[in-house]
Amino acid sequence: MALALLSFPLTTLAQNKLRLYGKVVDEYNNPVEFASVIVERQGAFAVTGSEGNYSLRCTRTDSLYITCVAAGYRIKKFYLAPPQADSLRYDMKISSIAINLGEAGITAMRRQTDLVQHIRSGYTRNMPSTTGNGVEEIIATQMGVSTHNELSSQYNVRGGSFDENCVYLNGVEIFRPMLVRSGQQEGLSIINSNMVADIDFSAGGFPARYGDKMSSVLDITYKRPEQLEGSVGLSLLGGDAYVGFGNQKFSMMNGLRYKTTKYLISGGDTKGEYRPDFIDYQNYTSWSPSKHWTLDFIGNISYNRYSFKPHTRVTSFGTMDNVRKFTVYFDGQEKDLFNTYFASFGLTHKFNAKTSLQWLSSTYSTKEEETYDIQGQYWLNDVTAQQQLGVGTYLEHARNFLTARVASTALLLRTAIRRHNIAAGITLRSERIKENSAEWEMRDSSGYSMPHSLEALQLIYSLRAKTEVKTTRLETYIQDNFRFNNKAGIFNLNYGVRLTRNSWNSETLISPRVSLGFIPTKNDNFTFRFATGLYYQSPFYKELRDTVTTAGNTRVVLNKDIKSQRSIHFLLGMDYQFRMAERPFRFSAEAYYKVLDNLIPYNVNNLRVVYYGGNLAKGHAVGVDFKLFGEFVPGADSWITLSLMQTRQKYNGLSLPLPTDQRYNLSIFFTDFFPGTDRWKLTLKGAIADGLPFGPPHSGIEKNSFRAPAYRRADIGMSYRLLGANRKARRNSIRDIWLGADVLNVFGINNVSSYYWVTDITNNQYAVPNYLTGRAVNFKILFEF
């Protein structure tokens, strides 16, 4: 009897419990993260995850009053009638706080609780661009990121080289051509801005799911259109066409782009016949025959040609009191070819709303040819003293050929268990690279070959490479993203480990990583984050290339004993959201320290990174980054970033700066509309970056005792919407027509890409700057439908 009386209230209590779950979305059906769902008068509550899902247990009563609260959104209250079942799904839609100012609106900012930031793809629209690669140009304006060449889409992150940045497209790692040595040769990147849905970027401290690079990760996800859309753009620098269509089950996008930089580079000091032609086609198809299965395909074909017949060059440099003039008359030509092919297949099976398994397979191949025979007869004069400093001839020759193929297959698992989002994956990748290269340079100064010898004719530089690499890599990872909350606030913990095996050097690497984000209850305008981890960079082909010199001839050998470079990251960051003049702003700051070990020293000449082929150095990178983001103008996002950094490496007992030691960098991205209308739009993109260390060619990093002048550049784009903003009235016709004019390098500053060194018979050396593009105006038109 006593047991029966005891079991009665327990049974009744269990029957009164209710599981309430569902999803919180905004007015555009986007999931809302970190929304608090509270059951009034009971104290039961839950916080939504990254997909907007919540789940809680409460007591069943005659009526339930639910409150949903999220930063940047209106508080919403809901009333629920007493349910009969033990569980109830209830989805909620909340609206963002918007203050109407003319035709513009202010919406909530997305929280960043880890070291991966989300960047809107819409920023690339109508932006002044010299490369045609809008995504990379936006990345170059972020915290800790810099670039010194407006003709290139490559960038440096917190002291790292171009090769330390990892790029993913729909989960597949992307590779670049390897023989490109200058911005003039570089074509379009694989990322087509018209097809991008999401841009995620991390400048360090990224989680274990991302690959083996030491500096950064750029993760691109393509969109799946559910209706007909497209655009056609034309300008003096090329053109592009895009069309996408689809429904809930099937979607397809096609993109065609053409780029030419002839208009920009023909205005430089070197006059001649330029023919830079770069074209690519890309297709993305996605098919979901049922709610459980999805098939994806991405294909890209890129043809890049660069030919150049130089005629003359006249470069003036020096100071006002010491003006020097470098004059060259040329013979010969250069012809380069870079053809790349990429394809990826993905098959995804969704077991349920929380668990999915994806198979990815991809292949990348490149065929590269760099050939030139160019002779130059030069005169170097001191204009002020009316004195000839040097006269001579140089002859440059190259027959460089490279083919590469990279194939990979991967299995990726994602699942959610309560507050844990678990991801795991395994990838098998094979690489085959063949190089057959021969290049040399002869210099004759005042009738004497340099270096001068009475016994034999010597070249100032020669290199021969005939190599082949076959490598297999096995990569696997597992990570967990755990969100929890208590009285102190909301926490986001990400931890995981990555394991890599490289067949080339029989090296096995284990890379643990962890990050923690925190939003305090006392002031939820703040977000704090910390990350640390071990990051290896397994050597790719260029890092393997060592050299051996015999009787003045240098040949390339591949180092089988080379080890992966290693970096230990320590990062501490914060965001503070506030409102000023009734507009939202966010101030961000991140401090970092990177311990660098097993470094492979390298030199940078323009865009070509030349490695020493051995683990010969160690060092560090330390710095702090700041960013102010917000609506400086109502309805338009803008930001300013400032980065301060110091890098050092210890090589042969010497303490030297890294070749990418950029001590300061200031970037600005500013957008504006004319008052009272959104027809006129202005975009300003600018940078002031410290010059990088450099020294004489073929002399080693210990001779990099000079610094190039600071890189200073500003581009302004003005766009006018020819058609009105009423898109609903033109659903099946042209939506918008934009007319634009970009003023590139507004102030006409002569920025330096590299130096050509002139040596006379007395061994005096003169560094003649190779300037980048000058001021130019680009006219463009964009049709959107």
mmCIF file of C-alpha atoms in Angstrom, residues 77-353:
data_model
loop_
_atom_site.group_PDB
_atom_site.id
_atom_site.type_symbol
_atom_site.label_atom_id
_atom_site.label_comp_id
_atom_site.label_asym_id
_atom_site.label_seq_id
_atom_site.Cartn_x
_atom_site.Cartn_y
_atom_site.Cartn_z
ATOM 1 C CA LYS A 77 5.649 36.126 -26.936
ATOM 2 C CA PHE A 78 3.603 33.035 -27.822
ATOM 3 C CA TYR A 79 0.616 31.326 -26.177
ATOM 4 C CA LEU A 80 0.175 27.555 -26.435
ATOM 5 C CA ALA A 81 -2.988 25.618 -25.631
ATOM 6 C CA PRO A 82 -2.416 22.603 -23.372
ATOM 7 C CA PRO A 83 -1.069 19.794 -25.604
ATOM 8 C CA GLN A 84 -2.251 16.201 -25.238
ATOM 9 C CA ALA A 85 0.996 14.477 -26.277
ATOM 10 C CA ASP A 86 4.201 14.142 -24.285
ATOM 11 C CA SER A 87 6.135 16.212 -26.810
ATOM 12 C CA LEU A 88 5.282 19.193 -28.968
ATOM 13 C CA ARG A 89 7.138 20.793 -31.881
ATOM 14 C CA TYR A 90 6.657 24.527 -32.048
ATOM 15 C CA ASP A 91 8.520 26.648 -34.614
ATOM 16 C CA MET A 92 8.805 30.386 -34.053
ATOM 17 C CA LYS A 93 9.416 33.278 -36.410
ATOM 18 C CA ILE A 94 10.856 36.510 -35.029
ATOM 19 C CA SER A 95 11.639 39.738 -36.834
ATOM 20 C CA SER A 96 14.860 41.718 -36.685
ATOM 21 C CA ILE A 97 14.927 45.209 -35.305
ATOM 22 C CA ALA A 98 14.795 47.494 -38.327
ATOM 23 C CA ILE A 99 14.779 51.278 -38.289
ATOM 24 C CA ASN A 100 13.564 52.735 -41.565
ATOM 25 C CA LEU A 101 15.738 55.552 -42.880
ATOM 26 C CA GLY A 102 14.525 56.440 -46.358
ATOM 27 C CA GLU A 103 14.718 53.175 -48.260
ATOM 28 C CA ALA A 104 17.406 51.620 -46.056
ATOM 29 C CA GLY A 105 17.001 49.331 -43.075
ATOM 30 C CA ILE A 106 19.177 48.301 -40.153
ATOM 31 C CA THR A 107 19.236 44.649 -39.158
ATOM 32 C CA ALA A 108 20.932 42.550 -36.547
ATOM 33 C CA MET A 109 24.577 41.545 -36.694
ATOM 34 C CA ARG A 110 25.672 37.951 -36.645
ATOM 35 C CA ARG A 111 27.549 36.741 -33.557
ATOM 36 C CA GLN A 112 30.991 35.155 -33.917
ATOM 37 C CA THR A 113 31.764 32.781 -31.047
ATOM 38 C CA ASP A 114 34.612 30.924 -32.749
ATOM 39 C CA LEU A 115 37.564 31.972 -34.905
ATOM 40 C CA VAL A 116 35.673 31.596 -38.198
ATOM 41 C CA GLN A 117 33.905 34.748 -39.354
ATOM 42 C CA HIS A 118 31.046 34.896 -41.837
ATOM 43 C CA ILE A 119 31.287 37.482 -44.625
ATOM 44 C CA ARG A 120 28.389 38.515 -46.826
ATOM 45 C CA SER A 121 28.835 37.650 -50.482
ATOM 46 C CA GLY A 122 26.944 40.776 -51.545
ATOM 47 C CA TYR A 123 29.952 43.013 -50.832
ATOM 48 C CA THR A 124 31.537 42.012 -54.148
ATOM 49 C CA ARG A 125 28.682 43.564 -56.106
ATOM 50 C CA ASN A 126 29.658 46.808 -57.896
ATOM 51 C CA MET A 127 33.004 46.842 -56.081
ATOM 52 C CA PRO A 128 35.997 48.366 -57.914
ATOM 53 C CA SER A 129 38.197 45.453 -58.938
ATOM 54 C CA THR A 130 41.444 44.971 -60.857
ATOM 55 C CA THR A 131 41.607 41.163 -60.705
ATOM 56 C CA GLY A 132 38.019 40.086 -61.347
ATOM 57 C CA ASN A 133 38.298 37.978 -58.173
ATOM 58 C CA GLY A 134 35.905 39.817 -55.876
ATOM 59 C CA VAL A 135 35.924 37.338 -52.980
ATOM 60 C CA GLU A 136 39.706 37.423 -52.531
ATOM 61 C CA GLU A 137 39.711 41.228 -52.750
ATOM 62 C CA ILE A 138 37.175 41.372 -49.913
ATOM 63 C CA ILE A 139 39.280 38.923 -47.883
ATOM 64 C CA ALA A 140 42.304 41.203 -48.328
ATOM 65 C CA THR A 141 40.489 43.929 -46.334
ATOM 66 C CA GLN A 142 39.886 41.734 -43.257
ATOM 67 C CA MET A 143 41.794 41.708 -39.967
ATOM 68 C CA GLY A 144 45.313 40.346 -40.269
ATOM 69 C CA VAL A 145 45.189 40.103 -44.089
ATOM 70 C CA SER A 146 47.217 42.120 -46.578
ATOM 71 C CA THR A 147 48.220 42.247 -50.213
ATOM 72 C CA HIS A 148 50.931 44.121 -52.107
ATOM 73 C CA ASN A 149 49.826 43.523 -55.674
ATOM 74 C CA GLU A 150 46.539 44.697 -57.135
ATOM 75 C CA LEU A 151 46.955 42.347 -60.123
ATOM 76 C CA SER A 152 46.929 39.242 -57.928
ATOM 77 C CA SER A 153 44.236 37.522 -55.888
ATOM 78 C CA GLN A 154 46.820 36.098 -53.464
ATOM 79 C CA TYR A 155 47.166 37.470 -49.949
ATOM 80 C CA ASN A 156 49.283 37.161 -46.803
ATOM 81 C CA VAL A 157 47.796 36.403 -43.388
ATOM 82 C CA ARG A 158 49.613 37.309 -40.166
ATOM 83 C CA GLY A 159 53.111 36.789 -41.485
ATOM 84 C CA GLY A 160 52.385 33.718 -43.599
ATOM 85 C CA SER A 161 53.260 33.215 -47.256
ATOM 86 C CA PHE A 162 50.760 32.797 -50.100
ATOM 87 C CA ASP A 163 51.143 29.024 -49.810
ATOM 88 C CA GLU A 164 49.963 28.957 -46.177
ATOM 89 C CA ASN A 165 46.342 29.768 -47.029
ATOM 90 C CA CYS A 166 43.835 26.943 -47.452
ATOM 91 C CA VAL A 167 40.821 27.384 -49.763
ATOM 92 C CA TYR A 168 37.733 25.125 -49.831
ATOM 93 C CA LEU A 169 34.919 25.094 -52.374
ATOM 94 C CA ASN A 170 31.855 23.148 -51.226
ATOM 95 C CA GLY A 171 34.067 21.084 -48.918
ATOM 96 C CA VAL A 172 36.839 20.352 -51.467
ATOM 97 C CA GLU A 173 40.345 21.799 -51.104
ATOM 98 C CA ILE A 174 41.399 23.966 -54.045
ATOM 99 C CA PHE A 175 44.870 24.259 -55.631
ATOM 100 C CA ARG A 176 46.538 26.965 -57.729
ATOM 101 C CA PRO A 177 48.999 26.949 -60.662
ATOM 102 C CA MET A 178 52.609 26.741 -59.439
ATOM 103 C CA LEU A 179 54.720 28.507 -62.097
ATOM 104 C CA VAL A 180 53.025 31.923 -61.845
ATOM 105 C CA ARG A 181 55.673 34.498 -60.962
ATOM 106 C CA SER A 182 53.889 37.829 -61.500
ATOM 107 C CA GLY A 183 50.449 39.399 -61.312
ATOM 108 C CA GLN A 184 50.478 39.926 -65.091
ATOM 109 C CA GLN A 185 50.475 36.141 -65.584
ATOM 110 C CA GLU A 186 47.783 35.362 -63.032
ATOM 111 C CA GLY A 187 44.322 34.604 -64.316
ATOM 112 C CA LEU A 188 40.959 34.176 -62.642
ATOM 113 C CA SER A 189 40.641 32.234 -59.423
ATOM 114 C CA ILE A 190 38.241 29.307 -59.323
ATOM 115 C CA ILE A 191 35.812 31.218 -57.073
ATOM 116 C CA ASN A 192 33.073 32.770 -59.192
ATOM 117 C CA SER A 193 31.569 35.627 -57.148
ATOM 118 C CA ASN A 194 28.233 35.384 -58.958
ATOM 119 C CA MET A 195 27.720 31.822 -57.688
ATOM 120 C CA VAL A 196 28.700 32.303 -54.029
ATOM 121 C CA ALA A 197 26.219 31.939 -51.183
ATOM 122 C CA ASP A 198 28.414 31.841 -48.058
ATOM 123 C CA ILE A 199 31.943 33.045 -47.288
ATOM 124 C CA ASP A 200 33.623 31.828 -44.099
ATOM 125 C CA PHE A 201 37.137 32.971 -43.264
ATOM 126 C CA SER A 202 39.561 32.382 -40.423
ATOM 127 C CA ALA A 203 42.893 34.160 -39.937
ATOM 128 C CA GLY A 204 44.028 31.574 -37.375
ATOM 129 C CA GLY A 205 42.794 29.236 -34.671
ATOM 130 C CA PHE A 206 40.480 27.414 -37.100
ATOM 131 C CA PRO A 207 38.914 24.049 -36.106
ATOM 132 C CA ALA A 208 40.132 20.539 -36.894
ATOM 133 C CA ARG A 209 37.858 19.995 -39.908
ATOM 134 C CA TYR A 210 40.065 22.333 -41.940
ATOM 135 C CA GLY A 211 43.260 21.132 -43.579
ATOM 136 C CA ASP A 212 46.970 21.344 -43.039
ATOM 137 C CA LYS A 213 47.927 24.968 -43.542
ATOM 138 C CA MET A 214 49.566 27.272 -41.016
ATOM 139 C CA SER A 215 47.886 30.637 -41.599
ATOM 140 C CA SER A 216 44.281 30.814 -42.783
ATOM 141 C CA VAL A 217 41.193 29.107 -44.200
ATOM 142 C CA LEU A 218 38.738 30.425 -46.787
ATOM 143 C CA ASP A 219 35.600 28.263 -47.023
ATOM 144 C CA ILE A 220 33.245 28.965 -49.946
ATOM 145 C CA THR A 221 29.766 27.498 -50.362
ATOM 146 C CA TYR A 222 27.881 27.909 -53.629
ATOM 147 C CA LYS A 223 24.185 28.749 -53.674
ATOM 148 C CA ARG A 224 21.269 26.690 -54.966
ATOM 149 C CA PRO A 225 18.878 29.015 -56.839
ATOM 150 C CA GLU A 226 15.187 28.131 -56.735
ATOM 151 C CA GLN A 227 14.139 30.398 -59.573
ATOM 152 C CA LEU A 228 15.558 31.845 -62.782
ATOM 153 C CA GLU A 229 18.269 34.436 -62.171
ATOM 154 C CA GLY A 230 21.265 35.747 -64.023
ATOM 155 C CA SER A 231 23.538 38.623 -64.908
ATOM 156 C CA VAL A 232 25.758 39.911 -67.692
ATOM 157 C CA GLY A 233 28.615 42.300 -67.001
ATOM 158 C CA LEU A 234 31.003 44.099 -69.358
ATOM 159 C CA SER A 235 33.961 46.376 -68.671
ATOM 160 C CA LEU A 236 37.306 47.464 -70.082
ATOM 161 C CA LEU A 237 38.906 44.651 -68.045
ATOM 162 C CA GLY A 238 36.709 41.837 -69.358
ATOM 163 C CA GLY A 239 33.226 40.486 -68.865
ATOM 164 C CA ASP A 240 31.129 37.760 -67.281
ATOM 165 C CA ALA A 241 27.818 36.000 -67.763
ATOM 166 C CA TYR A 242 25.887 33.996 -65.181
ATOM 167 C CA VAL A 243 22.595 32.116 -65.271
ATOM 168 C CA GLY A 244 21.018 29.988 -62.563
ATOM 169 C CA PHE A 245 17.684 28.251 -62.227
ATOM 170 C CA GLY A 246 16.021 25.563 -60.158
ATOM 171 C CA ASN A 247 13.352 24.500 -57.754
ATOM 172 C CA GLN A 248 13.267 22.688 -54.436
ATOM 173 C CA LYS A 249 14.714 19.494 -55.948
ATOM 174 C CA PHE A 250 16.976 20.606 -58.788
ATOM 175 C CA SER A 251 19.225 23.587 -59.413
ATOM 176 C CA MET A 252 21.918 24.504 -61.921
ATOM 177 C CA MET A 253 24.297 27.443 -62.270
ATOM 178 C CA ASN A 254 26.553 28.316 -65.201
ATOM 179 C CA GLY A 255 29.226 30.985 -65.169
ATOM 180 C CA LEU A 256 31.448 32.268 -67.968
ATOM 181 C CA ARG A 257 34.173 34.844 -67.321
ATOM 182 C CA TYR A 258 36.776 36.648 -69.403
ATOM 183 C CA LYS A 259 39.565 38.818 -68.042
ATOM 184 C CA THR A 260 42.222 40.946 -69.679
ATOM 185 C CA THR A 261 44.643 43.292 -67.911
ATOM 186 C CA LYS A 262 46.072 44.780 -71.102
ATOM 187 C CA TYR A 263 44.467 48.135 -70.369
ATOM 188 C CA LEU A 264 46.137 48.296 -66.945
ATOM 189 C CA ILE A 265 49.642 46.988 -67.602
ATOM 190 C CA SER A 266 50.163 48.687 -70.979
ATOM 191 C CA GLY A 267 50.293 52.018 -69.165
ATOM 192 C CA GLY A 268 53.420 51.038 -67.201
ATOM 193 C CA ASP A 269 57.063 51.886 -67.804
ATOM 194 C CA THR A 270 57.658 48.908 -70.101
ATOM 195 C CA LYS A 271 56.099 49.509 -73.496
ATOM 196 C CA GLY A 272 55.316 46.636 -75.792
ATOM 197 C CA GLU A 273 52.673 44.273 -77.122
ATOM 198 C CA TYR A 274 50.676 42.746 -74.285
ATOM 199 C CA ARG A 275 48.146 39.950 -74.769
ATOM 200 C CA PRO A 276 46.883 38.692 -71.404
ATOM 201 C CA ASP A 277 43.767 36.584 -72.044
ATOM 202 C CA PHE A 278 42.111 34.592 -69.275
ATOM 203 C CA ILE A 279 38.819 32.726 -69.651
ATOM 204 C CA ASP A 280 36.971 30.145 -67.580
ATOM 205 C CA TYR A 281 33.664 28.292 -67.517
ATOM 206 C CA GLN A 282 32.059 26.810 -64.436
ATOM 207 C CA ASN A 283 28.989 24.662 -63.741
ATOM 208 C CA TYR A 284 27.349 23.712 -60.463
ATOM 209 C CA THR A 285 24.469 21.234 -60.517
ATOM 210 C CA SER A 286 22.567 19.944 -57.494
ATOM 211 C CA TRP A 287 19.774 17.355 -57.506
ATOM 212 C CA SER A 288 17.741 16.104 -54.563
ATOM 213 C CA PRO A 289 15.506 13.236 -55.759
ATOM 214 C CA SER A 290 14.180 12.866 -52.209
ATOM 215 C CA LYS A 291 14.555 14.499 -48.834
ATOM 216 C CA HIS A 292 17.248 11.958 -47.928
ATOM 217 C CA TRP A 293 19.519 12.114 -50.992
ATOM 218 C CA THR A 294 21.417 14.949 -52.716
ATOM 219 C CA LEU A 295 23.832 14.738 -55.644
ATOM 220 C CA ASP A 296 26.209 17.644 -56.392
ATOM 221 C CA PHE A 297 28.604 18.326 -59.265
ATOM 222 C CA ILE A 298 31.050 21.184 -59.839
ATOM 223 C CA GLY A 299 33.073 21.501 -63.026
ATOM 224 C CA ASN A 300 35.577 24.205 -63.966
ATOM 225 C CA ILE A 301 37.688 24.722 -67.097
ATOM 226 C CA SER A 302 40.207 27.578 -67.166
ATOM 227 C CA TYR A 303 42.365 28.678 -70.128
ATOM 228 C CA ASN A 304 44.981 31.326 -69.370
ATOM 229 C CA ARG A 305 47.332 32.819 -71.959
ATOM 230 C CA TYR A 306 49.908 35.538 -71.478
ATOM 231 C CA SER A 307 52.133 36.773 -74.289
ATOM 232 C CA PHE A 308 54.394 39.806 -74.246
ATOM 233 C CA LYS A 309 56.782 41.425 -76.715
ATOM 234 C CA PRO A 310 58.621 44.229 -74.914
ATOM 235 C CA HIS A 311 59.953 47.191 -76.876
ATOM 236 C CA THR A 312 61.314 49.828 -74.520
ATOM 237 C CA ARG A 313 61.410 50.717 -70.859
ATOM 238 C CA VAL A 314 62.130 54.048 -69.170
ATOM 239 C CA THR A 315 62.022 54.160 -65.371
ATOM 240 C CA SER A 316 62.905 57.182 -63.250
ATOM 241 C CA PHE A 317 63.547 56.647 -59.566
ATOM 242 C CA GLY A 318 65.471 57.962 -56.587
ATOM 243 C CA THR A 319 64.993 61.242 -54.705
ATOM 244 C CA MET A 320 64.436 64.811 -55.842
ATOM 245 C CA ASP A 321 68.132 65.528 -55.306
ATOM 246 C CA ASN A 322 69.355 62.276 -56.818
ATOM 247 C CA VAL A 323 67.236 61.300 -59.808
ATOM 248 C CA ARG A 324 68.268 58.233 -61.778
ATOM 249 C CA LYS A 325 67.004 57.023 -65.120
ATOM 250 C CA PHE A 326 66.957 53.415 -66.331
ATOM 251 C CA THR A 327 66.481 52.941 -70.084
ATOM 252 C CA VAL A 328 66.175 49.569 -71.823
ATOM 253 C CA TYR A 329 65.691 48.510 -75.453
ATOM 254 C CA PHE A 330 64.315 44.981 -75.842
ATOM 255 C CA ASP A 331 64.327 42.098 -78.264
ATOM 256 C CA GLY A 332 62.437 38.821 -77.861
ATOM 257 C CA GLN A 333 59.157 37.734 -76.362
ATOM 258 C CA GLU A 334 57.433 35.758 -73.602
ATOM 259 C CA LYS A 335 54.648 33.197 -74.023
ATOM 260 C CA ASP A 336 52.960 31.547 -71.045
ATOM 261 C CA LEU A 337 50.140 29.042 -70.745
ATOM 262 C CA PHE A 338 48.260 27.952 -67.631
ATOM 263 C CA ASN A 339 45.359 25.540 -68.209
ATOM 264 C CA THR A 340 43.519 24.050 -65.225
ATOM 265 C CA TYR A 341 40.658 21.569 -64.940
ATOM 266 C CA PHE A 342 38.651 20.817 -61.824
ATOM 267 C CA ALA A 343 35.693 18.533 -61.106
ATOM 268 C CA SER A 344 34.052 17.349 -57.900
ATOM 269 C CA PHE A 345 31.195 14.958 -57.186
ATOM 270 C CA GLY A 346 29.264 14.796 -53.933
ATOM 271 C CA LEU A 347 26.625 12.358 -52.705
ATOM 272 C CA THR A 348 24.891 13.191 -49.429
ATOM 273 C CA HIS A 349 22.517 10.993 -47.478
ATOM 274 C CA LYS A 350 20.465 12.577 -44.699
ATOM 275 C CA PHE A 351 19.408 9.927 -42.228
ATOM 276 C CA ASN A 352 17.344 12.502 -40.362
ATOM 277 C CA ALA A 353 17.370 16.212 -39.591
#
